[in-house]
């Protein structure tokens, strides 16, 4: 089983994380899940689901357990996806502030040269947000803003969600058929 770390923070957009986890659990990818306190609240408010329901089929870690196995470079993760990513978590990651398990796992992912995919979900953006994204990108992270496209003629919110999640999966090297690609 291929190991991926998934972080969910307090930005709006829990629907993206739920769809990502659903796709990963149905494939040969095992999500190691970290959810911030604000992330848990957003999941509850936007989906009505509890963390126990969301984490079924995942290995769940407390965001406060900085000694968890995924906080070490010796943990054999392929990479980490932070979806949705709040500006608070993005700023902490961009500055190397490994003050909880989510930001520590992101820091370790970067130092080990593994794939860190960050999906910010905020608008509008000011200069500090953009500078933090640029700093994180320079450190090796891939920034995939939650910006759906329309060339695939979406018919529902699920189609828009699948497009964004599909772009994240593309960056992770995980095959999917969530949206029709341009020209196919």
PDB file of C-alpha atoms in Angstrom:
ATOM      1  CA  UNK A   1       0.000   0.000   0.000  1.00  0.00           C
ATOM      2  CA  UNK A   2       1.299   3.454  -0.924  1.00  0.00           C
ATOM      3  CA  UNK A   3       1.484   5.833   2.025  1.00  0.00           C
ATOM      4  CA  UNK A   4       0.380   9.480   1.683  1.00  0.00           C
ATOM      5  CA  UNK A   5      -0.055  12.023   4.454  1.00  0.00           C
ATOM      6  CA  UNK A   6      -3.161  14.204   4.175  1.00  0.00           C
ATOM      7  CA  UNK A   7      -3.635  17.353   6.234  1.00  0.00           C
ATOM      8  CA  UNK A   8      -6.952  19.144   6.590  1.00  0.00           C
ATOM      9  CA  UNK A   9      -6.902  22.661   8.019  1.00  0.00           C
ATOM     10  CA  UNK A  10      -9.553  25.220   8.920  1.00  0.00           C
ATOM     11  CA  UNK A  11     -10.051  26.777   5.505  1.00  0.00           C
ATOM     12  CA  UNK A  12     -13.453  26.404   3.903  1.00  0.00           C
ATOM     13  CA  UNK A  13     -13.515  23.587   1.365  1.00  0.00           C
ATOM     14  CA  UNK A  14     -13.926  20.382   3.370  1.00  0.00           C
ATOM     15  CA  UNK A  15     -15.757  18.961   0.347  1.00  0.00           C
ATOM     16  CA  UNK A  16     -12.404  18.795  -1.486  1.00  0.00           C
ATOM     17  CA  UNK A  17     -10.752  16.852   1.328  1.00  0.00           C
ATOM     18  CA  UNK A  18     -13.674  14.447   1.637  1.00  0.00           C
ATOM     19  CA  UNK A  19     -13.542  13.679  -2.086  1.00  0.00           C
ATOM     20  CA  UNK A  20      -9.753  13.235  -2.019  1.00  0.00           C
ATOM     21  CA  UNK A  21      -9.986  10.787   0.888  1.00  0.00           C
ATOM     22  CA  UNK A  22     -12.789   8.904  -0.865  1.00  0.00           C
ATOM     23  CA  UNK A  23     -10.726   8.465  -4.040  1.00  0.00           C
ATOM     24  CA  UNK A  24      -7.582   7.497  -2.121  1.00  0.00           C
ATOM     25  CA  UNK A  25      -9.391   4.945   0.063  1.00  0.00           C
ATOM     26  CA  UNK A  26     -10.910   3.300  -3.028  1.00  0.00           C
ATOM     27  CA  UNK A  27      -7.475   2.892  -4.591  1.00  0.00           C
ATOM     28  CA  UNK A  28      -4.202   1.451  -3.317  1.00  0.00           C
ATOM     29  CA  UNK A  29      -3.312   4.573  -1.346  1.00  0.00           C
ATOM     30  CA  UNK A  30      -3.462   4.731   2.424  1.00  0.00           C
ATOM     31  CA  UNK A  31      -4.156   8.202   3.808  1.00  0.00           C
ATOM     32  CA  UNK A  32      -2.390   9.101   7.049  1.00  0.00           C
ATOM     33  CA  UNK A  33      -4.699  11.857   8.225  1.00  0.00           C
ATOM     34  CA  UNK A  34      -4.011  14.932  10.362  1.00  0.00           C
ATOM     35  CA  UNK A  35      -6.839  17.374  10.996  1.00  0.00           C
ATOM     36  CA  UNK A  36      -6.354  20.679  12.781  1.00  0.00           C
ATOM     37  CA  UNK A  37      -8.916  21.718  15.412  1.00  0.00           C
ATOM     38  CA  UNK A  38     -10.265  24.343  13.011  1.00  0.00           C
ATOM     39  CA  UNK A  39     -10.276  21.726  10.241  1.00  0.00           C
ATOM     40  CA  UNK A  40     -12.448  19.443  12.355  1.00  0.00           C
ATOM     41  CA  UNK A  41     -14.871  22.302  12.934  1.00  0.00           C
ATOM     42  CA  UNK A  42     -15.060  23.127   9.220  1.00  0.00           C
ATOM     43  CA  UNK A  43     -15.703  19.464   8.367  1.00  0.00           C
ATOM     44  CA  UNK A  44     -18.576  19.388  10.875  1.00  0.00           C
ATOM     45  CA  UNK A  45     -20.062  22.709   9.747  1.00  0.00           C
ATOM     46  CA  UNK A  46     -19.734  22.120   5.987  1.00  0.00           C
ATOM     47  CA  UNK A  47     -20.579  18.419   5.779  1.00  0.00           C
ATOM     48  CA  UNK A  48     -22.310  17.468   9.017  1.00  0.00           C
ATOM     49  CA  UNK A  49     -19.815  14.606   9.397  1.00  0.00           C
ATOM     50  CA  UNK A  50     -17.769  13.839  12.474  1.00  0.00           C
ATOM     51  CA  UNK A  51     -14.028  13.291  12.416  1.00  0.00           C
ATOM     52  CA  UNK A  52     -14.625   9.614  13.224  1.00  0.00           C
ATOM     53  CA  UNK A  53     -16.796   9.274  10.111  1.00  0.00           C
ATOM     54  CA  UNK A  54     -14.316  11.118   7.891  1.00  0.00           C
ATOM     55  CA  UNK A  55     -11.286   9.211   9.175  1.00  0.00           C
ATOM     56  CA  UNK A  56     -12.770   5.752   8.627  1.00  0.00           C
ATOM     57  CA  UNK A  57     -10.290   3.827   6.477  1.00  0.00           C
ATOM     58  CA  UNK A  58      -7.478   6.266   7.324  1.00  0.00           C
ATOM     59  CA  UNK A  59      -4.752   6.237   9.930  1.00  0.00           C
ATOM     60  CA  UNK A  60      -5.737   9.243  12.063  1.00  0.00           C
ATOM     61  CA  UNK A  61      -3.200  11.211  14.113  1.00  0.00           C
ATOM     62  CA  UNK A  62      -3.713  13.943  16.658  1.00  0.00           C
ATOM     63  CA  UNK A  63      -2.454  17.278  15.379  1.00  0.00           C
ATOM     64  CA  UNK A  64      -0.758  17.682  18.780  1.00  0.00           C
ATOM     65  CA  UNK A  65       1.250  14.418  18.585  1.00  0.00           C
ATOM     66  CA  UNK A  66       4.549  15.780  17.257  1.00  0.00           C
ATOM     67  CA  UNK A  67       6.188  12.466  18.148  1.00  0.00           C
ATOM     68  CA  UNK A  68       4.008  10.437  15.747  1.00  0.00           C
ATOM     69  CA  UNK A  69       5.744   8.243  13.176  1.00  0.00           C
ATOM     70  CA  UNK A  70       4.846  10.594  10.310  1.00  0.00           C
ATOM     71  CA  UNK A  71       6.887  13.348  12.001  1.00  0.00           C
ATOM     72  CA  UNK A  72      10.058  11.460  11.075  1.00  0.00           C
ATOM     73  CA  UNK A  73      11.933  11.398   7.797  1.00  0.00           C
ATOM     74  CA  UNK A  74      12.244   7.636   8.207  1.00  0.00           C
ATOM     75  CA  UNK A  75       8.478   7.251   7.690  1.00  0.00           C
ATOM     76  CA  UNK A  76       8.081   5.939   4.122  1.00  0.00           C
ATOM     77  CA  UNK A  77       5.474   8.391   2.847  1.00  0.00           C
ATOM     78  CA  UNK A  78       5.346   9.221  -0.848  1.00  0.00           C
ATOM     79  CA  UNK A  79       4.414  12.784   0.066  1.00  0.00           C
ATOM     80  CA  UNK A  80       1.865  15.026   1.725  1.00  0.00           C
ATOM     81  CA  UNK A  81      -1.251  16.857   0.578  1.00  0.00           C
ATOM     82  CA  UNK A  82      -2.701  19.744   2.596  1.00  0.00           C
ATOM     83  CA  UNK A  83      -6.290  20.260   1.441  1.00  0.00           C
ATOM     84  CA  UNK A  84      -7.838  22.681   2.126  1.00  0.00           C
ATOM     85  CA  UNK A  85      -4.954  24.776   3.389  1.00  0.00           C
ATOM     86  CA  UNK A  86      -5.653  27.816   5.535  1.00  0.00           C
ATOM     87  CA  UNK A  87      -3.452  30.877   5.272  1.00  0.00           C
ATOM     88  CA  UNK A  88      -2.371  30.208   8.878  1.00  0.00           C
ATOM     89  CA  UNK A  89      -1.073  26.727   8.037  1.00  0.00           C
ATOM     90  CA  UNK A  90       0.456  27.983   4.779  1.00  0.00           C
ATOM     91  CA  UNK A  91       2.316  30.745   6.631  1.00  0.00           C
ATOM     92  CA  UNK A  92       3.600  28.306   9.264  1.00  0.00           C
ATOM     93  CA  UNK A  93       4.798  25.855   6.602  1.00  0.00           C
ATOM     94  CA  UNK A  94       6.450  28.621   4.570  1.00  0.00           C
ATOM     95  CA  UNK A  95       8.428  29.714   7.629  1.00  0.00           C
ATOM     96  CA  UNK A  96       9.364  26.204   8.749  1.00  0.00           C
ATOM     97  CA  UNK A  97       7.337  26.534  11.950  1.00  0.00           C
ATOM     98  CA  UNK A  98       6.895  22.881  12.853  1.00  0.00           C
ATOM     99  CA  UNK A  99       4.817  23.569  15.967  1.00  0.00           C
ATOM    100  CA  UNK A 100       2.240  20.797  15.479  1.00  0.00           C
ATOM    101  CA  UNK A 101       2.100  17.467  13.671  1.00  0.00           C
ATOM    102  CA  UNK A 102       0.637  18.906  10.477  1.00  0.00           C
ATOM    103  CA  UNK A 103       3.317  21.555  10.044  1.00  0.00           C
ATOM    104  CA  UNK A 104       6.037  19.168  11.271  1.00  0.00           C
ATOM    105  CA  UNK A 105       5.003  16.526   8.723  1.00  0.00           C
ATOM    106  CA  UNK A 106       5.057  19.199   5.985  1.00  0.00           C
ATOM    107  CA  UNK A 107       8.517  20.325   7.109  1.00  0.00           C
ATOM    108  CA  UNK A 108       9.797  16.738   7.057  1.00  0.00           C
ATOM    109  CA  UNK A 109       8.228  16.167   3.630  1.00  0.00           C
ATOM    110  CA  UNK A 110      10.175  19.127   2.238  1.00  0.00           C
ATOM    111  CA  UNK A 111      13.467  18.248   3.939  1.00  0.00           C
ATOM    112  CA  UNK A 112      13.252  14.698   2.583  1.00  0.00           C
ATOM    113  CA  UNK A 113      12.670  16.005  -0.947  1.00  0.00           C
ATOM    114  CA  UNK A 114       9.214  14.447  -1.139  1.00  0.00           C
ATOM    115  CA  UNK A 115       6.150  15.888  -2.820  1.00  0.00           C
ATOM    116  CA  UNK A 116       4.300  18.511  -0.749  1.00  0.00           C
ATOM    117  CA  UNK A 117       1.061  19.604  -2.413  1.00  0.00           C
ATOM    118  CA  UNK A 118      -0.685  22.570  -0.840  1.00  0.00           C
ATOM    119  CA  UNK A 119      -4.200  23.614  -1.838  1.00  0.00           C
ATOM    120  CA  UNK A 120      -4.911  27.109  -0.500  1.00  0.00           C
ATOM    121  CA  UNK A 121      -8.566  28.038  -0.280  1.00  0.00           C
ATOM    122  CA  UNK A 122      -8.821  31.757   0.333  1.00  0.00           C
ATOM    123  CA  UNK A 123      -9.853  34.784  -1.647  1.00  0.00           C
ATOM    124  CA  UNK A 124      -8.933  37.545  -2.128  1.00  0.00           C
ATOM    125  CA  UNK A 125      -5.219  37.229  -1.471  1.00  0.00           C
ATOM    126  CA  UNK A 126      -2.978  39.981  -0.174  1.00  0.00           C
ATOM    127  CA  UNK A 127       0.777  40.371  -0.590  1.00  0.00           C
ATOM    128  CA  UNK A 128       1.684  38.379   2.544  1.00  0.00           C
ATOM    129  CA  UNK A 129      -0.396  35.396   1.336  1.00  0.00           C
ATOM    130  CA  UNK A 130       1.326  35.538  -2.044  1.00  0.00           C
ATOM    131  CA  UNK A 131       4.790  35.897  -0.492  1.00  0.00           C
ATOM    132  CA  UNK A 132       4.148  32.863   1.731  1.00  0.00           C
ATOM    133  CA  UNK A 133       3.026  30.831  -1.297  1.00  0.00           C
ATOM    134  CA  UNK A 134       6.109  31.906  -3.231  1.00  0.00           C
ATOM    135  CA  UNK A 135       8.397  31.038  -0.288  1.00  0.00           C
ATOM    136  CA  UNK A 136       6.788  27.597   0.016  1.00  0.00           C
ATOM    137  CA  UNK A 137       7.062  27.008  -3.746  1.00  0.00           C
ATOM    138  CA  UNK A 138      10.750  27.994  -3.675  1.00  0.00           C
ATOM    139  CA  UNK A 139      11.249  25.418  -0.916  1.00  0.00           C
ATOM    140  CA  UNK A 140       9.859  22.726  -3.213  1.00  0.00           C
ATOM    141  CA  UNK A 141       6.121  22.630  -2.547  1.00  0.00           C
ATOM    142  CA  UNK A 142       3.551  22.547  -5.325  1.00  0.00           C
ATOM    143  CA  UNK A 143       0.775  25.090  -4.916  1.00  0.00           C
ATOM    144  CA  UNK A 144      -2.569  24.002  -6.414  1.00  0.00           C
ATOM    145  CA  UNK A 145      -5.150  26.709  -5.699  1.00  0.00           C
ATOM    146  CA  UNK A 146      -8.735  25.469  -5.497  1.00  0.00           C
ATOM    147  CA  UNK A 147      -9.657  26.995  -8.867  1.00  0.00           C
ATOM    148  CA  UNK A 148     -11.946  24.830 -10.991  1.00  0.00           C
ATOM    149  CA  UNK A 149     -11.967  25.098 -14.777  1.00  0.00           C
ATOM    150  CA  UNK A 150     -14.977  25.120 -17.035  1.00  0.00           C
ATOM    151  CA  UNK A 151     -13.717  23.667 -20.334  1.00  0.00           C
ATOM    152  CA  UNK A 152     -14.990  20.243 -19.291  1.00  0.00           C
ATOM    153  CA  UNK A 153     -18.521  21.709 -19.075  1.00  0.00           C
ATOM    154  CA  UNK A 154     -19.294  20.923 -15.430  1.00  0.00           C
ATOM    155  CA  UNK A 155     -22.928  20.176 -14.665  1.00  0.00           C
ATOM    156  CA  UNK A 156     -22.742  20.091 -10.868  1.00  0.00           C
ATOM    157  CA  UNK A 157     -20.757  21.135  -7.836  1.00  0.00           C
ATOM    158  CA  UNK A 158     -19.389  17.583  -7.754  1.00  0.00           C
ATOM    159  CA  UNK A 159     -17.937  18.144 -11.241  1.00  0.00           C
ATOM    160  CA  UNK A 160     -16.176  21.296 -10.003  1.00  0.00           C
ATOM    161  CA  UNK A 161     -14.868  19.495  -6.914  1.00  0.00           C
ATOM    162  CA  UNK A 162     -13.672  16.560  -9.022  1.00  0.00           C
ATOM    163  CA  UNK A 163     -11.719  18.920 -11.268  1.00  0.00           C
ATOM    164  CA  UNK A 164      -9.768  20.422  -8.362  1.00  0.00           C
ATOM    165  CA  UNK A 165      -9.227  17.051  -6.677  1.00  0.00           C
ATOM    166  CA  UNK A 166      -8.175  15.594 -10.039  1.00  0.00           C
ATOM    167  CA  UNK A 167      -5.532  18.307 -10.416  1.00  0.00           C
ATOM    168  CA  UNK A 168      -4.224  17.444  -6.943  1.00  0.00           C
ATOM    169  CA  UNK A 169      -4.136  13.745  -7.844  1.00  0.00           C
ATOM    170  CA  UNK A 170      -2.276  14.613 -11.071  1.00  0.00           C
ATOM    171  CA  UNK A 171       0.418  16.357  -9.009  1.00  0.00           C
ATOM    172  CA  UNK A 172       0.606  13.343  -6.697  1.00  0.00           C
ATOM    173  CA  UNK A 173       1.012  10.969  -9.642  1.00  0.00           C
ATOM    174  CA  UNK A 174      -2.204   9.157  -8.760  1.00  0.00           C
ATOM    175  CA  UNK A 175      -4.254   7.990 -11.731  1.00  0.00           C
ATOM    176  CA  UNK A 176      -7.897   8.983 -11.870  1.00  0.00           C
ATOM    177  CA  UNK A 177     -10.801   9.670 -14.190  1.00  0.00           C
ATOM    178  CA  UNK A 178     -12.401  12.522 -12.261  1.00  0.00           C
ATOM    179  CA  UNK A 179     -12.691  14.931 -15.186  1.00  0.00           C
ATOM    180  CA  UNK A 180     -12.378  14.914 -18.954  1.00  0.00           C
ATOM    181  CA  UNK A 181      -9.022  16.280 -20.008  1.00  0.00           C
ATOM    182  CA  UNK A 182      -8.672  19.012 -22.607  1.00  0.00           C
ATOM    183  CA  UNK A 183      -8.738  17.667 -26.147  1.00  0.00           C
ATOM    184  CA  UNK A 184      -9.799  14.104 -25.222  1.00  0.00           C
TER     185      UNK A 184
END
